CSV table of C-alpha atoms in Angstrom, one decimal:
chain,number,residue,atom,x,y,z
A,1,CYS,CA,0.0,0.0,0.0
A,2,SER,CA,1.2,3.5,-0.7
A,3,ALA,CA,0.2,6.7,1.2
A,4,ILE,CA,-2.4,8.9,-0.6
A,5,ASP,CA,-1.0,12.3,-1.5
A,6,ALA,CA,-3.9,14.7,-0.7
A,7,CYS,CA,-2.1,17.5,-2.5
A,8,GLU,CA,-1.6,15.6,-5.8
A,9,SER,CA,-4.7,16.8,-7.5
A,10,SER,CA,-6.0,20.4,-7.9
A,11,ASN,CA,-3.6,21.6,-5.3
A,12,GLY,CA,-5.5,19.5,-2.8
A,13,GLY,CA,-8.5,21.8,-3.0
A,14,CYS,CA,-6.5,24.7,-1.6
A,15,SER,CA,-6.6,28.2,-3.1
A,16,ALA,CA,-4.4,28.9,-6.1
A,17,LYS,CA,-2.8,31.5,-3.7
A,18,ALA,CA,-2.0,28.8,-1.1
A,19,GLU,CA,0.5,26.1,-0.5
A,20,CYS,CA,-0.9,22.5,0.0
A,21,ARG,CA,1.1,20.7,2.6
A,22,ARG,CA,0.8,17.0,3.3
A,23,THR,CA,0.3,16.2,6.9
A,24,THR,CA,-0.6,12.5,7.4
A,25,PRO,CA,-1.5,10.0,4.7
A,26,GLY,CA,-4.6,11.3,2.9
A,27,ASN,CA,-4.6,14.6,4.7
A,28,ARG,CA,-3.3,18.0,4.0
A,29,ALA,CA,-3.2,21.6,5.3
A,30,CYS,CA,-3.7,24.7,3.1
A,31,VAL,CA,-1.5,27.7,4.0
A,32,CYS,CA,-2.0,31.0,2.2
A,33,ASN,CA,1.1,32.4,0.4
A,34,ALA,CA,3.0,35.4,1.8
A,35,GLY,CA,1.0,38.5,1.1
A,36,TYR,CA,-2.3,36.7,1.4
A,37,THR,CA,-4.6,35.9,4.3
A,38,GLY,CA,-7.4,33.4,4.8
A,39,ASP,CA,-8.0,29.8,5.7
A,40,GLY,CA,-6.0,28.4,2.8
A,41,ILE,CA,-9.1,27.4,0.9
A,42,VAL,CA,-9.9,31.0,0.3
A,43,CYS,CA,-6.9,33.4,0.3
A,44,ILE,CA,-7.3,37.2,-0.1
A,45,GLU,CA,-4.6,39.6,-1.0
A,46,ILE,CA,-3.5,41.7,2.0
A,47,ASN,CA,-3.7,45.5,1.4
A,48,PRO,CA,-1.2,47.0,3.9
A,49,CYS,CA,-2.7,50.5,3.4
A,50,LEU,CA,-5.8,49.5,5.3
A,51,VAL,CA,-4.0,49.3,8.6
A,52,SER,CA,-2.2,52.4,10.0
A,53,ASN,CA,-1.9,53.8,6.5
A,54,GLY,CA,0.6,51.1,5.6
A,55,GLY,CA,3.2,52.6,7.9
A,56,CYS,CA,3.3,55.8,5.9
A,57,ASP,CA,3.3,59.2,7.4
A,58,ARG,CA,-0.1,60.7,8.1
A,59,ASN,CA,0.7,63.3,5.5
A,60,ALA,CA,1.5,60.7,2.9
A,61,GLU,CA,-0.6,58.6,0.5
A,62,CYS,CA,-0.3,54.8,0.7
A,63,THR,CA,-0.6,53.0,-2.6
A,64,GLN,CA,-0.8,49.2,-2.8
A,65,THR,CA,1.6,47.8,-5.4
A,66,GLY,CA,1.2,44.0,-4.7
A,67,PRO,CA,0.2,41.5,-2.1
A,68,ASN,CA,1.1,43.1,1.3
A,69,GLN,CA,3.3,45.6,-0.6
A,70,ALA,CA,2.9,49.4,-0.8
A,71,VAL,CA,4.7,52.6,-1.5
A,72,CYS,CA,4.4,55.9,0.5
A,73,ASN,CA,4.4,59.3,-1.2
A,74,CYS,CA,4.2,62.5,0.7
A,75,LEU,CA,1.2,64.7,-0.1
A,76,LYS,CA,1.4,68.0,-1.9
A,77,GLY,CA,3.0,70.6,0.3
A,78,TYR,CA,5.1,68.0,2.1
A,79,SER,CA,8.5,66.5,1.5
A,80,GLY,CA,10.2,63.3,2.6
A,81,ASP,CA,10.5,59.6,1.9
A,82,GLY,CA,6.8,58.9,2.6
A,83,LYS,CA,7.5,57.3,5.9
A,84,THR,CA,8.3,60.7,7.3
A,85,CYS,CA,6.9,63.8,5.6
A,86,THR,CA,7.7,67.4,6.6
A,87,TYR,CA,5.6,70.4,5.8
A,88,ILE,CA,7.2,72.6,3.1
A,89,SER,CA,7.0,76.3,4.1
A,90,LEU,CA,6.5,78.4,1.0
A,91,CYS,CA,8.0,81.3,3.0
A,92,SER,CA,11.2,79.4,3.8
A,93,GLN,CA,12.7,79.9,0.3
A,94,ASN,CA,13.2,83.3,-1.3
A,95,ASN,CA,10.7,84.8,1.1
A,96,GLY,CA,7.9,82.9,-0.7
A,97,GLY,CA,8.3,85.1,-3.7
A,98,CYS,CA,7.3,88.2,-1.7
A,99,SER,CA,9.2,91.4,-1.8
A,100,GLU,CA,12.3,91.7,0.4
A,101,PHE,CA,10.4,94.4,2.2
A,102,ALA,CA,7.4,92.2,2.8
A,103,ILE,CA,6.4,89.7,5.5
A,104,CYS,CA,5.5,86.2,4.1
A,105,ASN,CA,2.9,84.2,6.1
A,106,ASP,CA,2.0,80.6,5.4
A,107,THR,CA,-1.8,80.3,5.5
A,108,GLU,CA,-2.5,76.8,4.3
A,109,LEU,CA,-1.0,74.1,2.1
A,110,THR,CA,0.5,75.7,-1.0
A,111,GLU,CA,-0.8,79.1,0.0
A,112,ARG,CA,0.8,82.2,1.5
A,113,THR,CA,0.2,85.9,1.9
A,114,CYS,CA,2.7,88.7,1.3
A,115,THR,CA,2.2,91.9,3.3
A,116,CYS,CA,4.5,95.0,3.0
A,117,LYS,CA,6.4,95.8,6.2
A,118,PRO,CA,5.6,98.9,8.2
A,119,ASN,CA,6.7,102.1,6.4
A,120,TYR,CA,6.4,100.4,3.0
A,121,ILE,CA,3.5,100.3,0.6
A,122,GLY,CA,2.6,98.0,-2.2
A,123,ASN,CA,0.9,94.6,-2.9
A,124,GLY,CA,3.4,92.5,-1.0
A,125,PHE,CA,5.2,91.3,-4.1
A,126,GLU,CA,6.4,94.8,-4.8
A,127,CYS,CA,6.9,97.1,-1.8
A,128,ARG,CA,8.2,100.6,-1.8
A,129,GLY,CA,9.6,102.8,0.9
A,130,ASN,CA,9.9,106.6,0.9
A,131,ILE,CA,11.0,108.3,-2.3
A,132,PHE,CA,14.4,109.0,-0.8
A,133,GLN,CA,15.0,105.2,-0.4
A,134,GLU,CA,13.4,104.5,-3.8
A,135,LEU,CA,15.9,106.7,-5.6
A,136,LEU,CA,18.8,104.4,-4.6
A,137,ARG,CA,17.0,101.3,-5.8
A,138,ASN,CA,16.5,102.4,-9.4
A,139,SER,CA,19.5,102.8,-11.7
A,140,ASN,CA,17.7,105.7,-13.5
A,141,THR,CA,17.6,107.7,-10.3
A,142,SER,CA,20.6,106.5,-8.2
A,143,LYS,CA,22.9,109.3,-9.4
A,144,PHE,CA,20.4,111.9,-8.1
A,145,TYR,CA,20.4,110.1,-4.8
A,146,SER,CA,24.2,110.1,-4.6
A,147,HIS,CA,24.2,113.9,-5.1
A,148,LEU,CA,21.7,114.3,-2.3
A,149,GLU,CA,23.7,112.2,0.0
A,150,ALA,CA,27.0,114.0,-0.9
A,151,LEU,CA,25.4,117.3,0.0
A,152,SER,CA,23.5,115.9,3.0
A,153,ILE,CA,20.1,117.0,1.5
A,154,ARG,CA,17.4,115.1,3.4
A,155,ASP,CA,14.3,117.2,2.6
A,156,ILE,CA,12.5,114.3,0.9
A,157,ALA,CA,13.2,111.8,3.7
A,158,GLY,CA,10.5,113.6,5.7
A,159,PRO,CA,6.8,112.7,5.8
A,160,GLY,CA,5.9,114.7,2.7
A,161,PRO,CA,4.2,114.5,0.5
A,162,PHE,CA,6.7,115.4,-2.2
A,163,THR,CA,6.8,115.3,-6.0
A,164,LEU,CA,10.2,114.7,-7.5
A,165,PHE,CA,11.5,115.3,-11.0
A,166,VAL,CA,14.7,113.3,-11.4
A,167,PRO,CA,17.1,113.7,-14.3
A,168,ARG,CA,18.1,110.3,-15.5
A,169,THR,CA,21.4,109.0,-14.3
A,170,ASP,CA,23.1,109.2,-17.7
A,171,VAL,CA,22.0,112.8,-18.0
A,172,LEU,CA,23.6,113.8,-14.7
A,173,ASN,CA,26.7,111.9,-15.6
A,174,SER,CA,27.2,113.5,-19.0
A,175,ASP,CA,26.1,117.2,-18.4
A,176,PRO,CA,29.3,119.2,-18.0
A,177,ARG,CA,27.5,121.9,-16.0
A,178,VAL,CA,27.2,119.5,-13.0
A,179,LYS,CA,31.0,119.8,-12.2
A,180,ASP,CA,30.7,123.6,-12.4
A,181,TRP,CA,27.7,123.7,-10.1
A,182,LEU,CA,29.5,121.5,-7.6
A,183,ALA,CA,32.6,123.6,-7.7
A,184,LYS,CA,30.6,126.8,-7.2
A,185,GLY,CA,28.4,125.4,-4.4
A,186,MET,CA,25.3,125.7,-6.5
A,187,MET,CA,24.4,122.0,-6.8
A,188,ALA,CA,22.1,122.0,-3.8
A,189,GLN,CA,20.0,124.8,-5.3
A,190,VAL,CA,19.7,122.9,-8.6
A,191,LEU,CA,18.7,119.7,-6.8
A,192,ARG,CA,16.0,121.4,-4.8
A,193,TYR,CA,14.6,122.9,-8.0
A,194,HIS,CA,13.6,119.4,-8.9
A,195,MET,CA,11.5,118.9,-5.7
A,196,VAL,CA,8.0,120.0,-5.0
A,197,GLY,CA,6.7,120.0,-1.4
A,198,CYS,CA,3.2,119.4,0.1
A,199,ALA,CA,2.0,117.7,-3.1
A,200,ASN,CA,1.8,114.2,-4.4
A,201,LEU,CA,1.3,114.9,-8.1
A,202,LEU,CA,0.8,112.0,-10.4
A,203,TYR,CA,1.1,112.3,-14.1
A,204,LYS,CA,-2.6,112.9,-14.6
A,205,ASP,CA,-2.5,115.7,-11.9
A,206,LEU,CA,0.4,117.4,-13.7
A,207,ALA,CA,-1.5,117.3,-16.9
A,208,ALA,CA,-4.2,119.5,-15.3
A,209,ILE,CA,-1.9,122.3,-14.1
A,210,THR,CA,0.5,124.7,-15.7
A,211,ASN,CA,2.8,125.8,-12.9
A,212,ILE,CA,4.1,124.5,-9.6
A,213,THR,CA,6.6,125.9,-7.1
A,214,SER,CA,9.8,124.0,-6.3
A,215,LEU,CA,11.4,123.7,-2.8
A,216,HIS,CA,14.1,126.1,-4.2
A,217,GLY,CA,11.3,128.7,-4.5
A,218,ASP,CA,11.2,129.1,-8.2
A,219,PRO,CA,8.3,128.0,-10.4
A,220,ILE,CA,8.3,125.1,-12.8
A,221,HIS,CA,6.3,125.5,-15.9
A,222,ILE,CA,4.3,122.5,-17.2
A,223,SER,CA,3.1,122.1,-20.8
A,224,TYR,CA,1.8,119.3,-23.0
A,225,SER,CA,3.7,118.7,-26.3
A,226,GLN,CA,3.6,115.7,-28.7
A,227,ASN,CA,1.8,113.4,-26.2
A,228,SER,CA,4.2,114.2,-23.4
A,229,LEU,CA,4.4,116.4,-20.4
A,230,VAL,CA,7.3,118.9,-20.7
A,231,LEU,CA,8.8,121.0,-17.9
A,232,ASN,CA,10.1,124.5,-18.7
A,233,ASN,CA,9.6,123.8,-22.4
A,234,LYS,CA,12.6,121.4,-22.5
A,235,ALA,CA,12.6,118.5,-20.0
A,236,GLU,CA,10.3,115.7,-21.0
A,237,ILE,CA,8.8,113.3,-18.4
A,238,ILE,CA,9.9,109.8,-19.7
A,239,LEU,CA,9.0,107.6,-16.7
A,240,SER,CA,6.2,108.6,-14.3
A,241,ASP,CA,4.3,107.7,-11.2
A,242,ALA,CA,6.9,105.7,-9.1
A,243,VAL,CA,4.9,106.1,-5.9
A,244,GLY,CA,6.5,105.9,-2.5
A,245,THR,CA,5.2,106.3,1.0
A,246,ASN,CA,5.8,110.0,1.1
A,247,GLY,CA,5.4,111.0,-2.5
A,248,VAL,CA,6.0,110.2,-6.2
A,249,ILE,CA,9.0,110.2,-8.6
A,250,HIS,CA,9.0,111.2,-12.2
A,251,VAL,CA,12.1,110.7,-14.4
A,252,ILE,CA,13.0,113.4,-16.9
A,253,ASN,CA,15.5,113.6,-19.7
A,254,GLN,CA,17.1,116.9,-18.9
A,255,ILE,CA,18.3,118.9,-15.9
A,256,LEU,CA,16.0,121.7,-14.7
A,257,VAL,CA,17.9,125.0,-14.1
A,258,PRO,CA,16.4,127.6,-11.7
């Protein structure tokens, strides 16, 4: 007589996902394969994501890839290996894209707000200080700023409001009269002739008037010619309405002479 192998036919009646193991002659045991659970007759694939999120971080997504196998991927707004996920602060890099003069605040995932710091104005992405500060930040007006600094002229650092007509940097650099004015101590008068106090005059405001008085005391004549505003019939406003906390800057293409 020979022992009957209960596993010989049809895997012994065990599940296709199970191993049939001979026990005693004519008997067998069905054991589910790794990654499956059940009584051996019926074996169901184990989904590890159903228990404790598959061992993934709570801010990660668990995705089943096979029997009792899964991968962990951090959710949007988090970084890590999936087992550990750390919140990504938008404000932690490059101030969240806000202006260097703004405060970046994380509000929620992938969201942040930009708010200009005290004494600055703007939308948070672009923030401007007073017009004295703004002169230095723009290459078109930085030479004018350096002349003010050299002569310790701080009129426009006050509360204002002021309107400023600034000869472009290349004009101040190339006009031979500048050296002469500096030598004769007249440069401060020339610079103040480009400043108007107690008024925040935008381009549209200037278009509606014909004369304004400078801090130097002399008037500046305003006219409209060939679709441009012209000062004293010669200096054209080429860039306008750079608004600061205490006034506005207009860039002109010639020096005004009192």
